[in-house]
C-alpha cells in the first residue's frame, strides 16, 4: 500500500461536517478539486451565528448496489440442503455458459448445468460414473489429460478417499483414482503448472505433510513431495498460488490451523519455506480457514488476506489483511484500513471488484451465527458496506464458501454462498 499522506495534503478527504449558512449552494475548495454541493433549505435561523449541518460518512461515498435472493428460482435448493463445502464454476460442457460444481460433505458431489438463462439443473446422477459418497472438501478443475475437456478432482478429509474424474467423449466423468499416487486426510487441493510443462499439476493440503504431484502429461501423476516441498506437519485448510516476490514464478501460501506458511519458488518448481521473511508475526497461532491473494492497493504486487475462526481455544481470531511491501514482505494493515474484529467465524474470503470502480472489494463468508460481511474498497480503505449492498432481509446462514461471479450472464457480478446445514444462496445483482 502507498504511504499515507498527512490529511491536509490528501485529495480523498470527505468533510464529515460542513457549516452551511442559508444559501442555495456552497463551493468547497480542497487541495486538488472543487466540489459544488446543492442545498435545499427549508428552515433558516434568523441568528447569523447559527447554521444548518450536513453530515456525511464514508459509507455515503460508496456506490449503491442492489442484490436479490434468487436461490429458489435458479437453484435446485432441495438437492443443496445438506453441507456444501466448496463451489467452483466452469463451462464443463462447452456450451458457452458457466456451470457449477459443488463438493458435498458426506453426500454425493453435485454438478449443476446452466440452461443458458442462469437457471441450474442437477445432472449429477447422469454425469458421474460412479457417483459415491465421501467427505469432500475442495475442488480442482482442469484439463488434466490434455484432451480438450475439463476434468475434476475432489479432495476429501475424514474418509481419505479423493475422487479424480476424467471427462469422457460423451461428457461423463469417469472415476480414475488409479492415476493418483497416494491420498491423505485432505482439506484443500490446487491445480497449477509447477514445472512449466503446460500440464496442470496438483498440490494437496493435508493434515500433516502436504503433497505435490507432477502430471506426467497424460493425466497420471508422480509424487514429488519429498523433492519439491519442505517438511511440515501442520493441518492445511487452503492453498493459494501467486507471484509473491515479483520474480515471475508462482509461489504458494498454505493457510493452516496453526502458523500459516509462505513458500517461495526457486524458479524450477522447488519451494522453500520463507515464512519468517514474508509474514509479519510469522509465529502467530491463528486458525486460518481460507486465504486469498489480490492487489488491493493498485501498486502491482499481491496482497494477502487470512480468514480466521474461533474453533480452538487460544488461537488468534482476528481476520488479517496483509499488505505486500515492494515484493519483500507482508505488513499488517492498520485498523483504519481494515477493521479489527475478533467476533467472526470466517471460513472463506473472495476479492472482487463488485462495484466496477477499478479496485478489489472484500467478501467474507461467515458461519455459525456470524452474519455475512462485505467491505468496499474506498481509496485503499475498506468500509463495511454490508448494510448498503446485501439485502436487508437476508437470513443468517452458515456460509462455508463465497464466490463472486456473473451467474446469469448479464455482465454484472453476483454472489454465491455455499451453505453448511442449509441450502446454498444466490444473490443476483439488480
Short mmCIF file of C-alpha atoms in Angstrom, two decimals:
data_model
loop_
_atom_site.label_atom_id
_atom_site.label_comp_id
_atom_site.label_asym_id
_atom_site.label_seq_id
_atom_site.Cartn_x
_atom_site.Cartn_y
_atom_site.Cartn_z
CA UNK A 1 0.00 0.00 0.00
CA UNK A 2 1.23 3.50 -0.79
CA UNK A 3 2.36 5.71 2.07
CA UNK A 4 -0.42 7.64 3.73
CA UNK A 5 -0.13 11.38 3.20
CA UNK A 6 -0.93 13.78 6.01
CA UNK A 7 -4.62 14.66 6.00
CA UNK A 8 -4.05 18.24 4.99
CA UNK A 9 -2.37 17.12 1.74
CA UNK A 10 -4.71 14.26 0.80
CA UNK A 11 -7.20 14.76 -2.02
CA UNK A 12 -9.56 11.97 -0.96
CA UNK A 13 -10.77 13.58 2.26
CA UNK A 14 -14.54 13.99 2.59
CA UNK A 15 -15.62 16.63 5.07
CA UNK A 16 -17.60 14.97 7.84
CA UNK A 17 -19.23 18.18 8.96
CA UNK A 18 -19.79 21.35 6.96
CA UNK A 19 -21.15 24.50 8.49
CA UNK A 20 -23.62 25.90 5.96
CA UNK A 21 -25.42 29.27 6.12
CA UNK A 22 -28.78 29.76 4.46
CA UNK A 23 -27.55 29.56 0.87
CA UNK A 24 -28.74 27.51 -2.08
CA UNK A 25 -25.19 26.40 -3.00
CA UNK A 26 -21.80 26.31 -1.42
CA UNK A 27 -18.48 25.69 -3.11
CA UNK A 28 -15.91 23.75 -1.06
CA UNK A 29 -12.29 24.07 -2.06
CA UNK A 30 -9.87 21.21 -1.36
CA UNK A 31 -6.23 20.80 -2.32
CA UNK A 32 -6.94 19.34 -5.74
CA UNK A 33 -10.57 19.73 -6.70
CA UNK A 34 -13.73 21.79 -6.31
CA UNK A 35 -16.92 20.29 -5.00
CA UNK A 36 -20.25 22.02 -5.53
CA UNK A 37 -22.95 20.95 -3.12
CA UNK A 38 -26.58 21.83 -3.80
CA UNK A 39 -28.55 22.51 -0.62
CA UNK A 40 -32.27 22.96 -0.21
CA UNK A 41 -33.06 24.86 2.96
CA UNK A 42 -36.49 24.61 4.47
CA UNK A 43 -35.68 26.37 7.71
CA UNK A 44 -33.12 29.05 8.38
CA UNK A 45 -32.33 30.64 11.66
CA UNK A 46 -32.59 34.37 11.92
CA UNK A 47 -29.47 34.27 14.06
CA UNK A 48 -26.45 34.57 11.72
CA UNK A 49 -24.32 32.72 14.27
CA UNK A 50 -26.46 29.58 13.91
CA UNK A 51 -26.16 27.24 10.89
CA UNK A 52 -27.52 24.05 9.36
CA UNK A 53 -25.26 20.99 9.48
CA UNK A 54 -24.68 18.48 6.67
CA UNK A 55 -23.12 15.23 7.85
CA UNK A 56 -21.50 12.66 5.59
CA UNK A 57 -19.82 9.33 6.31
CA UNK A 58 -17.50 7.15 4.23
CA UNK A 59 -20.49 4.86 3.58
CA UNK A 60 -22.16 7.73 1.71
CA UNK A 61 -19.28 7.71 -0.79
CA UNK A 62 -19.79 4.06 -1.74
CA UNK A 63 -21.79 3.14 -4.83
CA UNK A 64 -25.30 1.89 -4.15
CA UNK A 65 -25.76 -1.71 -5.27
CA UNK A 66 -28.85 -3.89 -5.05
CA UNK A 67 -28.99 -7.68 -4.83
CA UNK A 68 -31.98 -10.03 -4.84
CA UNK A 69 -32.01 -13.50 -3.34
CA UNK A 70 -32.94 -15.73 -6.29
CA UNK A 71 -31.85 -19.05 -4.80
CA UNK A 72 -35.24 -20.75 -5.17
CA UNK A 73 -35.65 -19.57 -8.75
CA UNK A 74 -32.19 -20.52 -10.01
CA UNK A 75 -31.03 -23.49 -7.89
CA UNK A 76 -32.42 -26.95 -7.07
CA UNK A 77 -32.50 -25.96 -3.40
CA UNK A 78 -33.78 -29.34 -2.17
CA UNK A 79 -30.67 -31.03 -3.60
CA UNK A 80 -28.47 -28.45 -1.84
CA UNK A 81 -29.99 -28.62 1.63
CA UNK A 82 -27.09 -30.53 3.15
CA UNK A 83 -23.44 -29.50 3.62
CA UNK A 84 -21.90 -27.69 0.65
CA UNK A 85 -18.19 -27.23 1.31
CA UNK A 86 -16.86 -25.68 -1.89
CA UNK A 87 -18.27 -24.28 -5.13
CA UNK A 88 -16.39 -23.83 -8.38
CA UNK A 89 -17.68 -22.59 -11.70
CA UNK A 90 -16.58 -23.66 -15.19
CA UNK A 91 -18.15 -24.34 -18.56
CA UNK A 92 -17.76 -28.09 -18.33
CA UNK A 93 -19.96 -28.95 -21.33
CA UNK A 94 -18.52 -26.23 -23.59
CA UNK A 95 -21.84 -24.60 -24.43
CA UNK A 96 -20.66 -21.10 -23.55
CA UNK A 97 -22.40 -20.86 -20.17
CA UNK A 98 -20.81 -21.31 -16.72
CA UNK A 99 -21.83 -24.44 -14.83
CA UNK A 100 -21.44 -25.16 -11.11
CA UNK A 101 -19.61 -27.98 -9.32
CA UNK A 102 -20.15 -28.46 -5.59
CA UNK A 103 -18.17 -30.53 -3.07
CA UNK A 104 -20.53 -32.07 -0.51
CA UNK A 105 -19.60 -33.32 2.96
CA UNK A 106 -20.71 -36.96 3.28
CA UNK A 107 -23.16 -36.52 0.42
CA UNK A 108 -22.78 -37.15 -3.30
CA UNK A 109 -20.99 -34.32 -5.08
CA UNK A 110 -23.09 -32.20 -7.43
CA UNK A 111 -22.84 -30.90 -10.99
CA UNK A 112 -25.32 -28.17 -11.93
CA UNK A 113 -25.68 -27.43 -15.64
CA UNK A 114 -26.61 -23.90 -16.72
CA UNK A 115 -29.67 -23.93 -19.00
CA UNK A 116 -28.34 -20.74 -20.70
CA UNK A 117 -30.59 -18.41 -18.66
CA UNK A 118 -28.75 -18.70 -15.34
CA UNK A 119 -31.01 -21.44 -14.03
CA UNK A 120 -29.15 -24.57 -12.95
CA UNK A 121 -30.25 -28.18 -13.43
CA UNK A 122 -28.86 -31.02 -11.32
CA UNK A 123 -27.32 -33.51 -13.75
CA UNK A 124 -25.04 -35.26 -11.26
CA UNK A 125 -26.64 -38.70 -11.47
CA UNK A 126 -26.17 -38.75 -15.25
CA UNK A 127 -22.65 -37.28 -15.33
CA UNK A 128 -20.74 -39.02 -12.51
CA UNK A 129 -19.64 -42.61 -13.05
CA UNK A 130 -19.73 -43.90 -10.38
CA UNK A 131 -21.42 -41.44 -8.01
CA UNK A 132 -20.16 -42.32 -4.50
CA UNK A 133 -20.48 -40.62 -1.11
CA UNK A 134 -17.34 -39.21 0.53
CA UNK A 135 -16.27 -36.42 2.86
CA UNK A 136 -15.48 -33.99 0.04
CA UNK A 137 -13.96 -30.63 0.97
CA UNK A 138 -12.41 -28.87 -2.02
CA UNK A 139 -12.37 -28.94 -5.85
CA UNK A 140 -9.78 -28.51 -8.62
CA UNK A 141 -10.91 -28.20 -12.24
CA UNK A 142 -8.53 -28.51 -15.17
CA UNK A 143 -7.88 -30.45 -18.36
CA UNK A 144 -5.56 -32.94 -16.69
CA UNK A 145 -5.09 -35.33 -19.62
CA UNK A 146 -4.85 -32.66 -22.36
CA UNK A 147 -7.81 -33.92 -24.40
CA UNK A 148 -9.61 -30.58 -24.54
CA UNK A 149 -12.20 -31.47 -21.88
CA UNK A 150 -12.30 -30.29 -18.27
CA UNK A 151 -11.72 -32.86 -15.54
CA UNK A 152 -12.44 -32.80 -11.78
CA UNK A 153 -10.54 -33.52 -8.57
CA UNK A 154 -12.30 -33.60 -5.17
CA UNK A 155 -10.13 -33.53 -2.03
CA UNK A 156 -11.67 -35.48 0.87
CA UNK A 157 -10.99 -35.29 4.57
CA UNK A 158 -12.05 -37.91 7.10
CA UNK A 159 -12.55 -40.97 4.89
CA UNK A 160 -9.29 -40.33 2.96
CA UNK A 161 -10.79 -41.15 -0.45
CA UNK A 162 -10.25 -38.41 -3.01
CA UNK A 163 -12.23 -38.50 -6.25
CA UNK A 164 -10.36 -37.92 -9.52
CA UNK A 165 -12.63 -37.81 -12.58
CA UNK A 166 -11.60 -37.64 -16.24
CA UNK A 167 -14.28 -36.43 -18.64
CA UNK A 168 -15.08 -38.86 -21.45
CA UNK A 169 -16.16 -38.12 -25.02
CA UNK A 170 -19.84 -38.33 -24.06
CA UNK A 171 -19.41 -35.78 -21.25
CA UNK A 172 -19.49 -38.23 -18.35
CA UNK A 173 -16.94 -38.07 -15.53
CA UNK A 174 -15.16 -41.40 -15.06
CA UNK A 175 -13.51 -42.13 -11.70
CA UNK A 176 -9.77 -42.56 -12.32
CA UNK A 177 -8.25 -42.85 -8.85
CA UNK A 178 -5.70 -45.42 -10.08
CA UNK A 179 -3.79 -42.47 -11.61
CA UNK A 180 -3.23 -40.82 -8.20
CA UNK A 181 -0.08 -42.00 -6.32
CA UNK A 182 -1.45 -41.70 -2.77
CA UNK A 183 -4.07 -40.00 -0.61
CA UNK A 184 -4.28 -38.46 2.84
CA UNK A 185 -6.65 -36.54 5.11
CA UNK A 186 -7.06 -33.54 2.81
CA UNK A 187 -8.90 -30.24 3.14
CA UNK A 188 -7.53 -28.44 0.09
CA UNK A 189 -6.47 -29.07 -3.49
CA UNK A 190 -4.92 -26.69 -6.01
CA UNK A 191 -4.11 -27.24 -9.67
CA UNK A 192 -1.25 -25.23 -11.18
CA UNK A 193 1.59 -25.90 -13.62
CA UNK A 194 4.51 -26.33 -11.23
CA UNK A 195 7.29 -27.22 -13.68
CA UNK A 196 6.21 -25.14 -16.71
CA UNK A 197 5.50 -28.11 -18.98
CA UNK A 198 1.95 -26.89 -19.76
CA UNK A 199 0.42 -29.85 -17.91
CA UNK A 200 -1.60 -28.98 -14.76
CA UNK A 201 -0.12 -30.46 -11.58
CA UNK A 202 -1.70 -30.98 -8.14
CA UNK A 203 -0.95 -29.78 -4.61
CA UNK A 204 -2.89 -31.37 -1.73
CA UNK A 205 -3.31 -29.60 1.62
CA UNK A 206 -3.35 -32.28 4.30
CA UNK A 207 -3.48 -32.97 7.98
CA UNK A 208 0.28 -33.41 8.21
CA UNK A 209 2.66 -33.30 5.26
CA UNK A 210 1.19 -31.67 2.15
CA UNK A 211 1.62 -33.45 -1.18
CA UNK A 212 2.83 -32.33 -4.59
CA UNK A 213 2.02 -34.45 -7.67
CA UNK A 214 3.54 -33.79 -11.10
CA UNK A 215 1.37 -34.50 -14.13
CA UNK A 216 3.09 -36.93 -16.48
CA UNK A 217 1.31 -35.36 -19.46
CA UNK A 218 -1.42 -37.98 -19.77
CA UNK A 219 -3.40 -37.26 -16.61
CA UNK A 220 -1.41 -39.62 -14.41
CA UNK A 221 0.66 -38.20 -11.56
CA UNK A 222 4.04 -38.75 -9.89
CA UNK A 223 4.61 -37.95 -6.21
CA UNK A 224 7.42 -35.36 -5.94
CA UNK A 225 6.62 -34.16 -2.42
CA UNK A 226 9.96 -35.10 -0.90
CA UNK A 227 11.97 -33.36 -3.61
CA UNK A 228 9.95 -30.17 -4.03
CA UNK A 229 8.17 -29.28 -0.75
CA UNK A 230 9.65 -28.57 2.68
CA UNK A 231 8.70 -30.87 5.54
CA UNK A 232 5.73 -29.62 7.54
CA UNK A 233 3.31 -31.38 9.89
CA UNK A 234 0.64 -28.68 10.14
CA UNK A 235 -3.02 -29.01 9.12
CA UNK A 236 -3.60 -27.06 5.92
CA UNK A 237 -7.10 -25.76 5.17
CA UNK A 238 -6.40 -23.81 1.97
CA UNK A 239 -3.73 -23.30 -0.69
CA UNK A 240 -3.25 -20.14 -2.75
CA UNK A 241 -0.77 -19.52 -5.56
CA UNK A 242 0.67 -16.28 -6.94
CA UNK A 243 3.90 -14.44 -7.65
CA UNK A 244 4.52 -13.02 -4.19
CA UNK A 245 8.04 -11.67 -4.66
CA UNK A 246 7.74 -10.38 -8.22
CA UNK A 247 10.29 -12.68 -9.82
CA UNK A 248 7.88 -14.13 -12.38
CA UNK A 249 7.41 -17.51 -10.70
CA UNK A 250 4.36 -18.82 -8.87
CA UNK A 251 4.75 -19.07 -5.08
CA UNK A 252 2.48 -20.73 -2.51
CA UNK A 253 0.51 -19.75 0.58
CA UNK A 254 -0.51 -22.55 2.96
CA UNK A 255 -3.39 -21.43 5.20
CA UNK A 256 -3.12 -23.60 8.31
CA UNK A 257 -4.87 -24.32 11.55
CA UNK A 258 -1.59 -23.36 13.19
CA UNK A 259 1.01 -20.98 11.79
CA UNK A 260 0.48 -20.06 8.15
CA UNK A 261 3.29 -20.60 5.67
CA UNK A 262 4.80 -18.79 2.66
CA UNK A 263 6.73 -20.95 0.18
CA UNK A 264 8.87 -19.27 -2.47
CA UNK A 265 9.53 -20.91 -5.85
CA UNK A 266 13.20 -21.07 -6.81
CA UNK A 267 12.24 -20.77 -10.49
CA UNK A 268 12.36 -24.50 -11.20
CA UNK A 269 9.31 -25.58 -9.23
CA UNK A 270 11.11 -26.31 -5.96
CA UNK A 271 9.70 -24.46 -2.94
CA UNK A 272 11.47 -23.09 0.13
CA UNK A 273 9.84 -22.04 3.40
CA UNK A 274 10.19 -18.24 3.57
CA UNK A 275 7.52 -17.58 6.20
CA UNK A 276 9.83 -15.77 8.60
CA UNK A 277 10.89 -13.36 5.87
CA UNK A 278 7.49 -12.57 4.35
CA UNK A 279 4.94 -12.68 7.18
CA UNK A 280 4.65 -10.17 9.97
CA UNK A 281 4.24 -12.17 13.19
CA UNK A 282 5.20 -15.45 11.46
CA UNK A 283 4.66 -17.47 14.63
CA UNK A 284 1.19 -16.11 15.30
CA UNK A 285 -1.00 -19.01 16.38
CA UNK A 286 -4.04 -18.36 14.18
CA UNK A 287 -6.58 -20.85 12.88
CA UNK A 288 -6.98 -19.86 9.25
CA UNK A 289 -9.62 -21.49 7.09
CA UNK A 290 -9.04 -19.56 3.88
CA UNK A 291 -6.53 -17.23 2.24
CA UNK A 292 -6.76 -15.09 -0.86
CA UNK A 293 -4.30 -13.04 -2.90
CA UNK A 294 -5.11 -9.82 -4.73
CA UNK A 295 -3.71 -6.37 -5.46
CA UNK A 296 -5.89 -4.29 -3.14
CA UNK A 297 -3.97 -1.02 -3.45
CA UNK A 298 -3.15 -0.97 -7.16
CA UNK A 299 0.62 -0.96 -6.73
CA UNK A 300 1.22 -4.04 -8.89
CA UNK A 301 2.00 -6.62 -6.21
CA UNK A 302 -0.16 -9.24 -4.49
CA UNK A 303 -1.59 -8.56 -1.05
CA UNK A 304 -2.93 -11.24 1.27
CA UNK A 305 -5.98 -11.94 3.41
CA UNK A 306 -6.36 -14.63 6.10
CA UNK A 307 -9.91 -15.59 7.15
CA UNK A 308 -9.80 -16.93 10.72
CA UNK A 309 -12.18 -18.80 13.01
CA UNK A 310 -12.80 -19.30 16.73
CA UNK A 311 -12.90 -23.08 16.90
CA UNK A 312 -9.78 -23.68 19.01
CA UNK A 313 -9.15 -22.04 22.37
CA UNK A 314 -6.08 -19.81 22.42
CA UNK A 315 -5.95 -19.12 18.69
CA UNK A 316 -5.67 -15.61 17.23
CA UNK A 317 -9.20 -14.91 16.00
CA UNK A 318 -8.93 -11.64 14.07
CA UNK A 319 -9.16 -11.70 10.28
CA UNK A 320 -5.93 -10.34 8.84
CA UNK A 321 -5.29 -8.11 5.84
CA UNK A 322 -1.59 -8.08 4.95
CA UNK A 323 -0.16 -5.54 2.52
CA UNK A 324 2.73 -6.52 0.25
CA UNK A 325 5.60 -4.04 0.65
CA UNK A 326 7.52 -3.92 -2.62
CA UNK A 327 7.51 -7.74 -3.03
CA UNK A 328 9.71 -8.08 0.07
CA UNK A 329 7.34 -8.83 2.95
CA UNK A 330 3.73 -8.58 4.09
CA UNK A 331 2.84 -5.90 6.63
CA UNK A 332 -0.29 -5.97 8.80
CA UNK A 333 -2.82 -3.38 7.61
CA UNK A 334 -3.67 -0.65 10.11
CA UNK A 335 -7.01 -0.65 11.87
CA UNK A 336 -8.13 2.34 9.83
CA UNK A 337 -7.55 0.33 6.64
CA UNK A 338 -9.44 -2.80 7.71
CA UNK A 339 -11.49 -3.34 10.86
CA UNK A 340 -10.03 -5.27 13.80
CA UNK A 341 -12.87 -7.53 14.90
CA UNK A 342 -12.44 -10.88 16.59
CA UNK A 343 -16.15 -11.74 16.65
CA UNK A 344 -16.03 -13.66 13.41
CA UNK A 345 -16.12 -17.26 12.31
CA UNK A 346 -14.78 -16.54 8.84
CA UNK A 347 -14.32 -19.61 6.68
CA UNK A 348 -13.82 -18.04 3.26
CA UNK A 349 -12.85 -14.78 1.56
CA UNK A 350 -13.04 -13.58 -2.01
CA UNK A 351 -11.58 -10.47 -3.63
CA UNK A 352 -13.68 -8.99 -6.44
CA UNK A 353 -14.48 -5.59 -7.92
CA UNK A 354 -18.23 -5.79 -7.32
CA UNK A 355 -18.92 -2.08 -7.86
CA UNK A 356 -16.81 -1.87 -11.03
CA UNK A 357 -14.71 1.05 -9.81
CA UNK A 358 -11.33 -0.49 -10.63
CA UNK A 359 -10.31 -1.83 -7.23
CA UNK A 360 -10.90 -5.03 -5.27
CA UNK A 361 -13.56 -5.30 -2.61
CA UNK A 362 -13.71 -7.99 0.10
CA UNK A 363 -16.39 -10.64 0.59
CA UNK A 364 -16.26 -12.72 3.77
CA UNK A 365 -18.21 -15.93 4.31
CA UNK A 366 -19.10 -16.26 7.98
CA UNK A 367 -20.73 -19.18 9.71
CA UNK A 368 -22.26 -20.43 12.92
CA UNK A 369 -24.21 -17.37 13.93
CA UNK A 370 -22.00 -14.68 12.42
CA UNK A 371 -23.60 -12.61 9.62
CA UNK A 372 -22.07 -12.32 6.17
CA UNK A 373 -19.91 -9.26 5.54
CA UNK A 374 -18.89 -7.17 2.55
CA UNK A 375 -16.24 -4.43 2.54
CA UNK A 376 -15.97 -1.76 -0.15
CA UNK A 377 -12.54 -0.55 -1.17
CA UNK A 378 -12.62 3.24 -0.84
CA UNK A 379 -9.28 4.77 -1.79
CA UNK A 380 -7.38 1.88 -0.20
CA UNK A 381 -9.51 1.73 2.95
CA UNK A 382 -12.15 -0.93 3.45
CA UNK A 383 -15.56 0.28 4.59
CA UNK A 384 -18.14 -2.17 5.90
CA UNK A 385 -20.75 -2.00 3.13
CA UNK A 386 -22.87 -4.94 4.30
CA UNK A 387 -25.88 -2.80 5.16
CA UNK A 388 -25.67 -0.94 1.85
CA UNK A 389 -25.05 -3.86 -0.51
CA UNK A 390 -26.56 -7.05 0.91
CA UNK A 391 -30.36 -7.46 1.16
CA UNK A 392 -31.84 -6.29 4.44
CA UNK A 393 -33.90 -9.45 4.81
CA UNK A 394 -31.00 -11.81 4.12
CA UNK A 395 -31.32 -14.66 6.59
CA UNK A 396 -28.34 -15.59 8.73
CA UNK A 397 -26.86 -18.84 7.44
CA UNK A 398 -23.67 -20.82 7.90
CA UNK A 399 -21.63 -19.90 4.85
CA UNK A 400 -18.65 -22.13 4.13
CA UNK A 401 -17.63 -20.68 0.76
CA UNK A 402 -18.29 -17.44 -1.14
CA UNK A 403 -17.70 -16.93 -4.84
CA UNK A 404 -18.27 -13.70 -6.78
CA UNK A 405 -19.06 -14.28 -10.45
CA UNK A 406 -21.51 -13.40 -13.20
CA UNK A 407 -24.04 -16.20 -12.78
CA UNK A 408 -26.73 -15.08 -15.24
CA UNK A 409 -24.54 -13.59 -17.96
CA UNK A 410 -25.77 -10.01 -17.69
CA UNK A 411 -22.30 -8.53 -17.25
CA UNK A 412 -22.74 -7.81 -13.53
CA UNK A 413 -21.13 -9.77 -10.71
CA UNK A 414 -23.33 -11.86 -8.45
CA UNK A 415 -22.66 -13.69 -5.15
CA UNK A 416 -22.88 -17.43 -4.44
CA UNK A 417 -22.71 -18.80 -0.88
CA UNK A 418 -22.10 -22.49 -0.18
CA UNK A 419 -24.03 -23.22 2.99
CA UNK A 420 -23.42 -25.72 5.79
CA UNK A 421 -26.60 -27.26 7.22
CA UNK A 422 -28.83 -25.42 4.78
CA UNK A 423 -29.46 -24.70 1.11
CA UNK A 424 -26.99 -22.65 -0.95
CA UNK A 425 -27.76 -18.97 -1.55
CA UNK A 426 -27.51 -16.98 -4.79
CA UNK A 427 -27.68 -13.19 -4.75
CA UNK A 428 -28.22 -11.68 -8.21
CA UNK A 429 -27.16 -8.08 -8.80
CA UNK A 430 -30.11 -6.00 -10.00
#
